[in-house]
Structures are given as C-alpha cells and as structure tokens.
Amino acid sequence: MDRTVQREKLRARQEKIEARIRAACERSGRRREEVTIVAVTKYVDTDAIGDLLAAGIRHIGENRVQDALPKYNVFGQDGIWHFIGHLQTNKVKDVVGKFTYIHSLDRVSLAAEIDKRAKALGIVVPCFVQINVAEEETKFGLRPKDVLAFFAETSNMSHIRIIGLMTMAPQVDDPEEARPVFRGLREWRERIRELPYGNLAVEELSMGMSGDFEVAIEEGATFIRLGSVLVKDEEES
Ligand SMILES: *Cc1c(COP(=O)(O)O)cnc(C)c1O
C-alpha cells in the first residue's frame, strides 16, 4: 500500500480515537490536554513512525531494545521516545540517553543501573514505577507489598526522578473490569505523594491501552499507550 493511502488511513483512525478521548474526558470532567498519547510502534516499521510524526504525534513507545534502536536511529531526534517494556539490566546502557522516559521501572537493581548510567551522562531520567496492581503471576511490575520498600531503597538515587506510575490491566473482554486496577493505581499515587523522598514528583499515570483507554482516562490516566487501535489497519487487525 502506498504511503499516501497509509497516511489517510492513519488520519481516519486518529480522528476516531480523538473523538473517543474527548468523550472520555468530558464524562470525567477532565481537559483533553491532560492526556498524552504514546503511540506504541512495536507492530510497525520505521516508515510508519514517520507517518505518525507527520500526523502530529510526538510520543513514540517501544517495548524491546533491539527492535527500537534501528527506528530510533532514524527518528530519534524527531520524537520523544518512551521505553515501555520489561527492561533487562544489561540493556539499560542502550536506553538511557536515548529514550526520554522509562515506564517500566520495577526493581531496585534496575533503578540502581539507570541511576548509574544517568549519572555518567550527567542527566536525570524521568521514570514511571510499574506496579502490578492486579497481582498477576504473568506480569512484571512491583507487587503491592513491595512498593513502599522500593521507594525507600531508591530514595537516595538522585539521577532518576520518579514522575509517575504505570500499570498494565489484565486482558479482559469488558474494559469495565479493568476499572478497579486503574483506580488502584491512582490510589497508589495518592499514597506515594505523601512520601518525603527528594527524587519523587509523582504526578503522572501511564495506563490504558487500545482495549481500555477510555476507562483509564476516566480514572485519571495522563499517558495512554496506544498500539493496535492507532497503528493497525482495521481490516488487518
Ligand atoms: C504493546 C503494548 C501496549 C499497546 O498495546 P495495544 O493493546 O496494542 O494498544 C501498551 N503498553 C505496553 C507495555 C505494551 O507492550
């Protein structure tokens, strides 16, 4: 399919998504500007990222370092890159300095490595702490029982700034079933805001994907991570 057709199809998907976001904002008394779309581009090639950027989308999310780097090498300077997937400690050196945000901080050893690499570059990396709110066996993220200890143990790491929390809701048919998980993450934010540590500025909630972003917005999402609904042709998906 040629690029012009691809771009027209993207426009159409984008318009539908915008209408849904606006409606969810209205239902919950929020402003559209409070919600940022992170386009998740793991399903598509580098050219498709060019289409997204041309369509005015600035935030690009990738979940695997190996797949992301060739794309980053082309469009790294044109967008704001978010690392959203599970991050192995030995890959941190490829992420820090390239990706502006890390959404998947979920253990002290990972925080220490990010802090070390950031310090070497003289930067501070804004991170989201991933919480496994639903306590699913198969998912990454801090268990609720480990959350407070995590913040205490990382509180002296001055080259990470924890700006928000991230969660992945269970895969369910009815997005309403994800609501308690999103609400749970918002409640964690209120608790963590009370903590006295200097590297915390916890404002953001990274939650909501293609199947459940409207519910996530109603529960306070400030970053929604949209893959298939935004980047895939409906006839294909
Ligand atoms: C793939 C992925 C998404 C987007 O998933 P869709 O359901 O396609 O919107 C969001 N967040 C993470 C961490 C992902 O890996």
mmCIF file of C-alpha atoms and ligand atoms in Angstrom:
data_model
loop_
_atom_site.group_PDB
_atom_site.id
_atom_site.type_symbol
_atom_site.label_atom_id
_atom_site.label_comp_id
_atom_site.label_asym_id
_atom_site.label_seq_id
_atom_site.Cartn_x
_atom_site.Cartn_y
_atom_site.Cartn_z
ATOM 1 C CA MET A 1 0.000 0.000 0.000
ATOM 2 C CA ASP A 2 1.466 3.378 -0.808
ATOM 3 C CA ARG A 3 2.360 5.949 1.814
ATOM 4 C CA THR A 4 -0.397 8.378 0.913
ATOM 5 C CA VAL A 5 -3.016 5.696 1.465
ATOM 6 C CA GLN A 6 -1.314 4.661 4.710
ATOM 7 C CA ARG A 7 -1.354 8.248 5.920
ATOM 8 C CA GLU A 8 -5.023 8.722 5.051
ATOM 9 C CA LYS A 9 -5.920 5.594 6.968
ATOM 10 C CA LEU A 10 -3.900 6.771 9.938
ATOM 11 C CA ARG A 11 -5.734 10.124 9.834
ATOM 12 C CA ALA A 12 -9.072 8.323 9.942
ATOM 13 C CA ARG A 13 -8.027 6.173 12.916
ATOM 14 C CA GLN A 14 -6.602 9.197 14.682
ATOM 15 C CA GLU A 15 -9.861 11.140 14.297
ATOM 16 C CA LYS A 16 -11.903 8.307 15.758
ATOM 17 C CA ILE A 17 -9.512 7.953 18.688
ATOM 18 C CA GLU A 18 -9.572 11.716 19.324
ATOM 19 C CA ALA A 19 -13.375 11.670 19.494
ATOM 20 C CA ARG A 20 -13.255 8.795 21.990
ATOM 21 C CA ILE A 21 -10.629 10.537 24.123
ATOM 22 C CA ARG A 22 -12.604 13.776 24.156
ATOM 23 C CA ALA A 23 -15.786 11.930 25.142
ATOM 24 C CA ALA A 24 -13.981 10.138 27.988
ATOM 25 C CA CYS A 25 -12.551 13.464 29.176
ATOM 26 C CA GLU A 26 -15.986 15.050 29.106
ATOM 27 C CA ARG A 27 -17.558 12.190 31.038
ATOM 28 C CA SER A 28 -14.961 12.571 33.761
ATOM 29 C CA GLY A 29 -14.661 16.366 33.853
ATOM 30 C CA ARG A 30 -11.121 16.404 32.530
ATOM 31 C CA ARG A 31 -9.436 18.507 29.879
ATOM 32 C CA ARG A 32 -8.132 16.903 26.684
ATOM 33 C CA GLU A 33 -4.669 18.426 27.290
ATOM 34 C CA GLU A 34 -4.296 16.327 30.432
ATOM 35 C CA VAL A 35 -3.992 13.159 28.339
ATOM 36 C CA THR A 36 -0.972 12.410 26.139
ATOM 37 C CA ILE A 37 -0.982 9.652 23.539
ATOM 38 C CA VAL A 38 2.109 7.472 23.416
ATOM 39 C CA ALA A 39 1.993 5.724 20.030
ATOM 40 C CA VAL A 40 3.182 2.164 20.560
ATOM 41 C CA THR A 41 5.049 1.244 17.391
ATOM 42 C CA LYS A 42 6.196 -2.323 18.127
ATOM 43 C CA TYR A 43 3.901 -3.710 15.419
ATOM 44 C CA VAL A 44 5.067 -1.415 12.636
ATOM 45 C CA ASP A 45 8.180 -0.478 10.672
ATOM 46 C CA THR A 46 10.247 2.676 10.654
ATOM 47 C CA ASP A 47 8.269 4.315 7.820
ATOM 48 C CA ALA A 48 5.097 4.062 9.867
ATOM 49 C CA ILE A 49 6.790 6.060 12.629
ATOM 50 C CA GLY A 50 7.427 8.748 10.030
ATOM 51 C CA ASP A 51 3.693 8.760 9.298
ATOM 52 C CA LEU A 52 2.837 9.163 12.982
ATOM 53 C CA LEU A 53 5.261 12.052 13.383
ATOM 54 C CA ALA A 54 3.864 13.686 10.236
ATOM 55 C CA ALA A 55 0.387 13.320 11.741
ATOM 56 C CA GLY A 56 1.454 15.372 14.742
ATOM 57 C CA ILE A 57 2.060 12.543 17.195
ATOM 58 C CA ARG A 58 5.262 13.229 19.109
ATOM 59 C CA HIS A 59 5.441 10.490 21.712
ATOM 60 C CA ILE A 60 6.693 7.116 20.493
ATOM 61 C CA GLY A 61 6.685 3.986 22.671
ATOM 62 C CA GLU A 62 8.706 0.825 22.104
ATOM 63 C CA ASN A 63 8.973 -2.217 24.339
ATOM 64 C CA ARG A 64 12.088 -4.017 23.048
ATOM 65 C CA VAL A 65 15.521 -2.503 22.821
ATOM 66 C CA GLN A 66 16.686 -4.497 19.764
ATOM 67 C CA ASP A 67 13.590 -3.585 17.743
ATOM 68 C CA ALA A 68 13.601 0.027 18.859
ATOM 69 C CA LEU A 69 17.189 1.026 18.123
ATOM 70 C CA PRO A 70 17.040 0.889 14.286
ATOM 71 C CA LYS A 71 13.890 3.014 14.447
ATOM 72 C CA TYR A 72 15.434 5.365 16.967
ATOM 73 C CA ASN A 73 18.456 5.798 14.709
ATOM 74 C CA VAL A 74 16.164 7.239 12.026
ATOM 75 C CA PHE A 75 13.665 9.251 14.051
ATOM 76 C CA GLY A 76 15.281 9.666 17.464
ATOM 77 C CA GLN A 77 15.558 13.420 17.164
ATOM 78 C CA ASP A 78 12.044 13.922 15.765
ATOM 79 C CA GLY A 79 10.022 12.442 18.582
ATOM 80 C CA ILE A 80 10.028 11.886 22.317
ATOM 81 C CA TRP A 81 10.816 8.263 22.986
ATOM 82 C CA HIS A 82 9.312 6.159 25.759
ATOM 83 C CA PHE A 83 10.642 2.787 26.808
ATOM 84 C CA ILE A 84 7.558 0.864 27.922
ATOM 85 C CA GLY A 85 8.546 -2.816 28.053
ATOM 86 C CA HIS A 86 10.351 -5.019 30.514
ATOM 87 C CA LEU A 87 13.909 -3.730 30.759
ATOM 88 C CA GLN A 88 16.832 -6.057 31.371
ATOM 89 C CA THR A 89 19.592 -4.514 33.426
ATOM 90 C CA ASN A 90 22.209 -5.207 30.738
ATOM 91 C CA LYS A 91 20.167 -3.198 28.205
ATOM 92 C CA VAL A 92 19.978 -0.061 30.320
ATOM 93 C CA LYS A 93 23.062 1.389 28.642
ATOM 94 C CA ASP A 94 21.226 1.348 25.296
ATOM 95 C CA VAL A 95 18.159 3.086 26.691
ATOM 96 C CA VAL A 96 19.481 5.842 28.959
ATOM 97 C CA GLY A 97 20.430 8.895 26.900
ATOM 98 C CA LYS A 98 18.092 7.901 24.052
ATOM 99 C CA PHE A 99 14.666 7.255 25.491
ATOM 100 C CA THR A 100 13.438 10.275 27.415
ATOM 101 C CA TYR A 101 11.079 8.265 29.636
ATOM 102 C CA ILE A 102 11.204 4.775 31.128
ATOM 103 C CA HIS A 103 7.768 3.392 32.062
ATOM 104 C CA SER A 104 8.820 0.006 33.390
ATOM 105 C CA LEU A 105 10.945 0.648 36.467
ATOM 106 C CA ASP A 106 10.055 -2.307 38.668
ATOM 107 C CA ARG A 107 13.007 -3.280 40.839
ATOM 108 C CA VAL A 108 15.768 -1.728 42.904
ATOM 109 C CA SER A 109 18.612 -3.274 40.866
ATOM 110 C CA LEU A 110 17.194 -1.721 37.690
ATOM 111 C CA ALA A 111 16.842 1.657 39.376
ATOM 112 C CA ALA A 112 20.472 1.475 40.515
ATOM 113 C CA GLU A 113 21.684 0.756 36.984
ATOM 114 C CA ILE A 114 19.602 3.566 35.448
ATOM 115 C CA ASP A 115 20.874 5.931 38.147
ATOM 116 C CA LYS A 116 24.478 4.921 37.460
ATOM 117 C CA ARG A 117 24.208 5.352 33.674
ATOM 118 C CA ALA A 118 22.362 8.638 34.015
ATOM 119 C CA LYS A 119 24.969 9.951 36.415
ATOM 120 C CA ALA A 120 27.737 9.095 33.932
ATOM 121 C CA LEU A 121 25.911 11.128 31.266
ATOM 122 C CA GLY A 122 25.120 13.967 33.657
ATOM 123 C CA ILE A 123 21.363 13.616 33.171
ATOM 124 C CA VAL A 124 18.309 12.831 35.275
ATOM 125 C CA VAL A 125 15.962 10.208 33.807
ATOM 126 C CA PRO A 126 12.225 10.639 34.375
ATOM 127 C CA CYS A 127 10.766 7.231 35.229
ATOM 128 C CA PHE A 128 7.421 5.625 35.920
ATOM 129 C CA VAL A 129 7.321 2.893 38.531
ATOM 130 C CA GLN A 130 5.380 -0.098 37.234
ATOM 131 C CA ILE A 131 3.026 -1.627 39.765
ATOM 132 C CA ASN A 132 1.371 -4.999 39.238
ATOM 133 C CA VAL A 133 -1.859 -3.770 40.784
ATOM 134 C CA ALA A 134 -3.831 -6.884 39.829
ATOM 135 C CA GLU A 135 -1.047 -9.146 41.183
ATOM 136 C CA GLU A 136 -0.994 -11.244 38.030
ATOM 137 C CA GLU A 137 1.588 -14.035 38.040
ATOM 138 C CA THR A 138 2.456 -13.487 34.398
ATOM 139 C CA LYS A 139 3.068 -9.746 34.592
ATOM 140 C CA PHE A 140 6.053 -7.654 35.527
ATOM 141 C CA GLY A 141 5.786 -4.779 37.955
ATOM 142 C CA LEU A 142 6.216 -4.351 41.684
ATOM 143 C CA ARG A 143 3.909 -6.357 43.888
ATOM 144 C CA PRO A 144 1.829 -4.102 46.120
ATOM 145 C CA LYS A 145 3.577 -5.486 49.224
ATOM 146 C CA ASP A 146 6.959 -4.365 47.857
ATOM 147 C CA VAL A 147 6.034 -0.848 46.758
ATOM 148 C CA LEU A 148 6.887 1.142 49.881
ATOM 149 C CA ALA A 149 10.211 -0.648 50.390
ATOM 150 C CA PHE A 150 11.113 0.092 46.761
ATOM 151 C CA PHE A 151 10.683 3.833 47.265
ATOM 152 C CA ALA A 152 12.679 3.788 50.487
ATOM 153 C CA GLU A 153 15.546 1.833 48.905
ATOM 154 C CA THR A 154 15.778 4.083 45.838
ATOM 155 C CA SER A 155 15.280 7.388 47.646
ATOM 156 C CA ASN A 156 18.980 8.326 47.509
ATOM 157 C CA MET A 157 19.210 7.843 43.719
ATOM 158 C CA SER A 158 19.359 11.414 42.513
ATOM 159 C CA HIS A 159 19.734 10.685 38.772
ATOM 160 C CA ILE A 160 16.300 9.163 38.496
ATOM 161 C CA ARG A 161 13.181 11.234 39.016
ATOM 162 C CA ILE A 162 10.056 9.230 39.593
ATOM 163 C CA ILE A 163 7.388 11.251 37.851
ATOM 164 C CA GLY A 164 4.585 8.734 37.804
ATOM 165 C CA LEU A 165 3.239 5.214 37.995
ATOM 166 C CA MET A 166 2.461 2.679 35.298
ATOM 167 C CA THR A 167 0.313 -0.418 35.181
ATOM 168 C CA MET A 168 -0.979 -2.950 32.699
ATOM 169 C CA ALA A 169 -4.527 -4.095 33.295
ATOM 170 C CA PRO A 170 -5.474 -7.749 32.827
ATOM 171 C CA GLN A 171 -6.716 -8.724 29.380
ATOM 172 C CA VAL A 172 -10.490 -8.742 29.715
ATOM 173 C CA ASP A 173 -13.382 -8.611 27.273
ATOM 174 C CA ASP A 174 -15.208 -5.854 29.106
ATOM 175 C CA PRO A 175 -12.953 -2.830 29.793
ATOM 176 C CA GLU A 176 -15.095 -2.039 32.838
ATOM 177 C CA GLU A 177 -13.364 -4.946 34.530
ATOM 178 C CA ALA A 178 -10.092 -3.038 34.299
ATOM 179 C CA ARG A 179 -11.502 -0.056 36.193
ATOM 180 C CA PRO A 180 -10.541 -1.231 39.701
ATOM 181 C CA VAL A 181 -6.954 -1.716 38.516
ATOM 182 C CA PHE A 182 -6.741 1.825 37.148
ATOM 183 C CA ARG A 183 -8.395 3.214 40.254
ATOM 184 C CA GLY A 184 -5.934 1.211 42.324
ATOM 185 C CA LEU A 185 -3.007 2.851 40.564
ATOM 186 C CA ARG A 186 -4.483 6.296 41.202
ATOM 187 C CA GLU A 187 -4.821 5.426 44.893
ATOM 188 C CA TRP A 188 -1.165 4.387 44.962
ATOM 189 C CA ARG A 189 -0.271 7.804 43.594
ATOM 190 C CA GLU A 190 -2.065 9.470 46.488
ATOM 191 C CA ARG A 191 -0.164 7.348 48.992
ATOM 192 C CA ILE A 192 3.213 7.809 47.342
ATOM 193 C CA ARG A 193 2.741 11.572 47.199
ATOM 194 C CA GLU A 194 2.925 11.555 50.987
ATOM 195 C CA LEU A 195 6.428 10.069 50.982
ATOM 196 C CA PRO A 196 9.209 12.535 51.873
ATOM 197 C CA TYR A 197 11.870 11.465 49.364
ATOM 198 C CA GLY A 198 13.692 14.006 47.215
ATOM 199 C CA ASN A 199 13.605 12.081 43.932
ATOM 200 C CA LEU A 200 9.807 11.844 43.828
ATOM 201 C CA ALA A 201 7.499 14.067 41.821
ATOM 202 C CA VAL A 202 4.724 11.566 41.237
ATOM 203 C CA GLU A 203 2.075 13.220 39.079
ATOM 204 C CA GLU A 204 1.611 11.027 36.021
ATOM 205 C CA LEU A 205 -0.383 7.841 35.475
ATOM 206 C CA SER A 206 0.651 5.725 32.474
ATOM 207 C CA MET A 207 -2.306 3.410 31.986
ATOM 208 C CA GLY A 208 -4.757 2.385 29.311
ATOM 209 C CA MET A 209 -4.112 0.619 26.007
ATOM 210 C CA SER A 210 -6.188 0.006 22.882
ATOM 211 C CA GLY A 211 -8.825 -2.074 24.654
ATOM 212 C CA ASP A 212 -9.310 0.007 27.760
ATOM 213 C CA PHE A 213 -8.029 3.573 27.292
ATOM 214 C CA GLU A 214 -11.380 5.269 27.837
ATOM 215 C CA VAL A 215 -11.840 3.684 31.257
ATOM 216 C CA ALA A 216 -8.232 4.571 32.076
ATOM 217 C CA ILE A 217 -8.875 8.212 31.168
ATOM 218 C CA GLU A 218 -11.972 8.255 33.352
ATOM 219 C CA GLU A 219 -9.785 7.028 36.215
ATOM 220 C CA GLY A 220 -7.112 9.673 35.693
ATOM 221 C CA ALA A 221 -4.637 8.424 33.053
ATOM 222 C CA THR A 222 -2.259 11.136 31.854
ATOM 223 C CA PHE A 223 -0.347 8.935 29.378
ATOM 224 C CA ILE A 224 -2.243 6.325 27.370
ATOM 225 C CA ARG A 225 -0.188 3.786 25.426
ATOM 226 C CA LEU A 226 -1.965 3.069 22.146
ATOM 227 C CA GLY A 227 -0.753 0.368 19.811
ATOM 228 C CA SER A 228 -3.156 -1.570 17.596
ATOM 229 C CA VAL A 229 -6.054 0.904 17.629
ATOM 230 C CA LEU A 230 -3.756 3.630 16.311
ATOM 231 C CA VAL A 231 -1.182 1.942 14.108
ATOM 232 C CA LYS A 232 -3.008 -1.051 12.645
ATOM 233 C CA ASP A 233 -5.299 -1.055 9.693
ATOM 234 C CA GLU A 234 -8.717 -2.216 10.921
ATOM 235 C CA GLU A 235 -9.073 -4.680 8.053
ATOM 236 C CA GLU A 236 -5.843 -6.384 9.146
ATOM 237 C CA SER A 237 -6.323 -6.495 12.900
HETATM 238 C C1 LIG B 1 2.011 -3.414 23.257
HETATM 239 C C2 LIG B 1 1.927 -2.560 24.446
HETATM 240 C C3 LIG B 1 0.950 -1.542 24.530
HETATM 241 C C4 LIG B 1 -0.081 -1.279 23.454
HETATM 242 O O1 LIG B 1 -0.925 -2.364 23.263
HETATM 243 P P1 LIG B 1 -2.249 -2.253 22.383
HETATM 244 O O2 LIG B 1 -3.222 -3.123 23.076
HETATM 245 O O3 LIG B 1 -1.888 -2.743 21.028
HETATM 246 O O4 LIG B 1 -2.696 -0.835 22.377
HETATM 247 C C5 LIG B 1 0.946 -0.752 25.664
HETATM 248 N N1 LIG B 1 1.835 -0.933 26.660
HETATM 249 C C6 LIG B 1 2.775 -1.894 26.619
HETATM 250 C C7 LIG B 1 3.715 -2.031 27.759
HETATM 251 C C8 LIG B 1 2.858 -2.735 25.511
HETATM 252 O O5 LIG B 1 3.798 -3.683 25.480
#
